[in-house]
XYZ file of C-alpha atoms in Angstrom:
284
model
C 64.432 94.736 112.616
C 64.315 97.691 115.001
C 65.807 100.908 113.629
C 65.125 104.612 113.288
C 62.608 104.099 110.481
C 60.521 101.631 112.493
C 60.844 103.355 115.878
C 60.553 106.976 114.712
C 58.672 106.799 111.376
C 57.991 110.545 111.297
C 61.530 111.615 112.131
C 63.112 113.592 109.237
C 65.819 111.400 107.703
C 67.758 114.472 106.553
C 68.390 115.361 110.222
C 70.538 112.231 110.737
C 74.206 112.598 109.716
C 75.863 110.060 107.436
C 77.267 107.343 109.708
C 80.522 105.589 108.896
C 81.603 102.002 109.497
C 81.318 100.678 113.034
C 78.073 102.481 113.907
C 74.807 100.612 114.342
C 71.276 101.975 114.592
C 69.962 101.148 118.078
C 66.924 103.453 118.050
C 64.065 102.507 120.378
C 60.672 104.209 120.541
C 60.775 104.472 124.365
C 63.735 106.815 124.123
C 63.267 110.493 123.234
C 65.066 110.351 119.868
C 66.981 108.084 117.433
C 70.358 106.806 118.639
C 73.399 105.119 117.107
C 76.050 103.001 118.859
C 79.759 102.850 117.990
C 80.381 99.277 119.130
C 84.169 99.465 119.541
C 84.210 102.500 121.838
C 80.757 102.387 123.401
C 79.961 105.913 122.243
C 76.302 106.643 121.513
C 75.153 109.483 119.294
C 71.658 110.824 120.090
C 70.087 112.720 117.219
C 67.232 114.909 118.455
C 64.565 116.494 116.272
C 65.883 119.559 114.399
C 62.736 121.463 115.451
C 63.141 122.174 119.181
C 59.363 122.303 119.604
C 59.164 118.641 118.520
C 61.588 117.416 121.195
C 60.193 115.423 124.066
C 61.648 117.661 126.762
C 62.080 120.999 125.039
C 62.734 122.781 128.352
C 66.190 121.230 128.489
C 66.996 122.821 125.098
C 69.596 120.203 124.192
C 71.628 120.565 121.009
C 70.445 118.452 118.111
C 73.423 116.073 118.290
C 74.711 114.757 121.619
C 77.189 112.122 122.735
C 77.243 109.832 125.751
C 79.756 107.125 126.584
C 78.443 103.833 127.887
C 79.731 102.968 131.350
C 80.124 99.176 131.264
C 80.055 96.391 128.711
C 77.950 93.365 129.624
C 79.031 90.103 127.877
C 75.365 89.308 127.133
C 73.683 92.683 126.621
C 76.586 94.774 125.352
C 77.245 98.363 126.408
C 75.133 99.602 129.320
C 74.458 103.041 130.777
C 72.415 104.433 133.675
C 68.654 104.935 133.688
C 68.766 108.682 134.331
C 66.943 110.157 131.331
C 68.174 113.638 132.157
C 71.762 112.391 132.096
C 71.146 111.028 128.605
C 69.421 114.183 127.406
C 72.143 116.409 128.828
C 75.037 114.078 128.057
C 78.515 115.558 127.965
C 80.208 115.950 124.616
C 82.591 113.007 124.678
C 84.916 114.467 122.045
C 85.074 117.814 123.915
C 84.885 119.701 120.648
C 81.842 121.748 119.703
C 83.404 121.842 116.250
C 82.422 118.194 115.807
C 78.747 118.941 116.351
C 78.974 121.987 114.097
C 80.609 119.892 111.390
C 77.906 117.236 111.589
C 75.185 119.879 111.614
C 76.325 121.324 108.285
C 76.201 117.929 106.609
C 79.711 116.454 106.937
C 79.797 112.682 107.203
C 80.568 111.141 110.585
C 84.100 109.986 109.514
C 84.954 113.472 108.213
C 83.606 115.162 111.339
C 85.459 112.846 113.714
C 88.651 113.306 111.695
C 88.469 117.080 111.959
C 87.674 116.864 115.681
C 90.770 114.728 116.258
C 92.826 117.203 114.227
C 91.709 120.101 116.428
C 92.483 118.060 119.558
C 95.968 117.036 118.309
C 94.847 113.399 118.144
C 95.246 112.900 114.386
C 95.894 109.284 113.392
C 98.038 108.030 110.514
C 94.895 107.270 108.509
C 93.467 110.716 109.316
C 96.618 112.463 108.064
C 96.621 110.548 104.780
C 92.923 111.257 104.212
C 93.373 114.969 105.005
C 96.279 115.211 102.526
C 94.175 113.531 99.834
C 91.288 115.933 100.458
C 93.607 118.929 100.599
C 95.285 117.963 97.312
C 91.876 117.767 95.615
C 90.846 121.201 96.888
C 90.681 124.130 94.474
C 93.121 126.072 96.659
C 95.152 123.492 98.629
C 96.871 124.671 101.803
C 100.652 123.971 101.756
C 100.963 124.428 105.526
C 98.223 121.862 106.193
C 99.927 119.386 103.879
C 103.316 119.930 105.540
C 101.786 119.455 108.973
C 100.138 116.193 107.959
C 103.397 114.915 106.424
C 105.106 115.591 109.759
C 102.407 113.611 111.570
C 102.798 110.711 109.121
C 106.589 110.651 109.575
C 106.401 110.776 113.367
C 103.722 108.092 113.550
C 105.523 105.737 111.154
C 108.668 105.964 113.280
C 106.715 105.516 116.511
C 104.751 102.584 115.097
C 107.910 100.548 114.538
C 109.801 101.835 117.583
C 106.832 100.610 119.633
C 106.850 97.206 117.937
C 110.618 96.602 117.717
C 111.906 98.647 120.656
C 115.408 100.072 120.821
C 116.457 97.720 118.044
C 114.500 99.803 115.537
C 116.775 101.465 112.972
C 115.536 102.931 109.673
C 118.532 101.493 107.776
C 117.625 97.909 108.713
C 115.533 95.893 106.274
C 112.423 94.187 107.562
C 113.844 90.738 106.828
C 117.049 91.426 108.789
C 115.621 91.969 112.278
C 116.412 89.552 115.095
C 114.046 88.346 116.475
C 112.570 88.042 113.012
C 109.443 89.881 111.984
C 106.702 87.878 110.329
C 106.739 87.980 106.537
C 103.688 90.264 106.539
C 105.201 92.603 109.144
C 108.537 92.701 107.308
C 106.818 93.658 104.051
C 104.736 96.331 105.790
C 107.849 97.621 107.571
C 109.735 97.980 104.278
C 106.822 99.900 102.724
C 106.556 102.183 105.754
C 110.306 102.861 105.904
C 110.405 103.638 102.170
C 107.609 106.144 102.827
C 109.494 107.518 105.851
C 112.629 108.189 103.769
C 110.526 109.875 101.068
C 109.130 112.396 103.559
C 110.748 115.719 104.457
C 112.885 115.575 107.594
C 115.474 113.176 108.967
C 114.212 109.597 109.535
C 116.920 108.991 112.155
C 115.844 112.066 114.149
C 112.238 110.845 113.936
C 113.313 107.458 115.288
C 115.175 109.074 118.192
C 112.176 111.298 118.988
C 109.930 108.202 118.918
C 112.220 106.485 121.452
C 111.863 109.539 123.710
C 108.053 109.700 123.390
C 107.807 105.997 124.240
C 110.083 106.382 127.269
C 112.794 104.107 125.850
C 115.400 106.834 126.176
C 115.546 110.063 128.143
C 115.578 113.399 126.377
C 117.965 114.996 128.855
C 121.578 113.849 129.230
C 121.649 111.410 132.162
C 123.955 111.721 135.135
C 125.550 108.416 134.102
C 127.125 109.079 130.722
C 128.083 106.235 128.391
C 131.722 105.184 128.513
C 134.121 106.792 126.057
C 135.017 104.673 123.071
C 138.426 103.046 122.989
C 141.104 104.499 120.746
C 140.122 102.222 117.885
C 136.585 103.661 117.909
C 133.551 101.497 117.295
C 130.077 101.549 118.747
C 128.049 101.273 121.945
C 125.987 98.236 122.948
C 122.815 98.732 124.996
C 121.709 95.844 127.193
C 118.495 95.270 129.108
C 119.189 95.387 132.857
C 116.399 92.905 133.538
C 117.557 90.211 131.110
C 121.193 91.064 130.394
C 120.461 90.728 126.677
C 121.814 93.181 124.090
C 118.969 95.161 122.523
C 120.707 97.855 120.478
C 123.988 98.753 118.836
C 124.458 102.437 118.044
C 127.203 104.555 116.530
C 125.496 107.743 117.710
C 126.775 109.423 120.863
C 123.472 111.316 121.074
C 121.523 108.056 121.248
C 123.959 106.539 123.770
C 123.683 109.684 125.905
C 119.895 109.513 125.946
C 119.454 105.846 126.933
C 117.225 105.379 129.983
C 119.762 104.102 132.510
C 117.046 102.889 134.853
C 116.190 100.168 132.342
C 119.319 99.732 130.228
C 123.109 99.585 130.565
C 125.487 101.090 127.986
C 128.833 99.483 127.100
C 131.385 100.061 124.421
C 131.442 97.269 121.857
C 134.887 96.242 123.139
C 133.573 96.005 126.707
C 130.573 93.984 125.580
C 132.611 91.536 123.516
C 135.048 91.121 126.381
C 132.176 90.368 128.764
C 131.029 87.551 126.502
C 134.391 85.801 127.041
C 134.266 86.111 130.805
C 133.421 82.912 132.698
C 129.808 82.754 133.793
C 129.140 82.306 137.537
C 128.333 78.733 138.497
């Protein structure tokens, strides 16, 4: 099987960073150095010889570790890129963070290096945040500010995860088994675990849910020109309906939420208005 050891038998193994899951060795002796493909994204890592004098085209003085993104994915041959060797040798840093290359160069594993690059680019994932907290907690002198920042990311992403899946019907007080349309049993169980975690975090879960609606464009952050109707004297709630389907998608007792509904996509009624509309004769 073709790999770095067979294609570049004299290449120092210690110069290749530890690769995580999802990377495959695609080294070929006709290329200037070993290379590794991340199949999901089409990113290729080229690992040049640590001794610049041993590089095939030393005049280009490329860094030891370089990234290139494949242009197209062929159903038969997989990810493809152009034939311009100079473009490969001088490939742009896909992650746009020199820190990533520095991190790999000092011996961090590929998952750790990518995680820190995403952190510096404000692209931290839920899994990244949990891993960073675990590493921080094990450190001799853990950083409280780093931990607090990662907890904020976890809370925001948990709320956004379910706001994205459920839509305006998402409410942290609702159990996974009580949603209509129903969640699958697996999703309901995962939802309950995530919401329990959300309530255990610092900060208000309801505010996180509202902020998630705003980030996803389900509601508008600014107060719209069309304000929701005032509640009747007996009080109650507002019903939000989808303008495209006429179906109710949310009931809220929060004026702030009713104020922020995107009126280009949704209508807002008082509960009394909505219930009255259900008793009105439908057009033939």
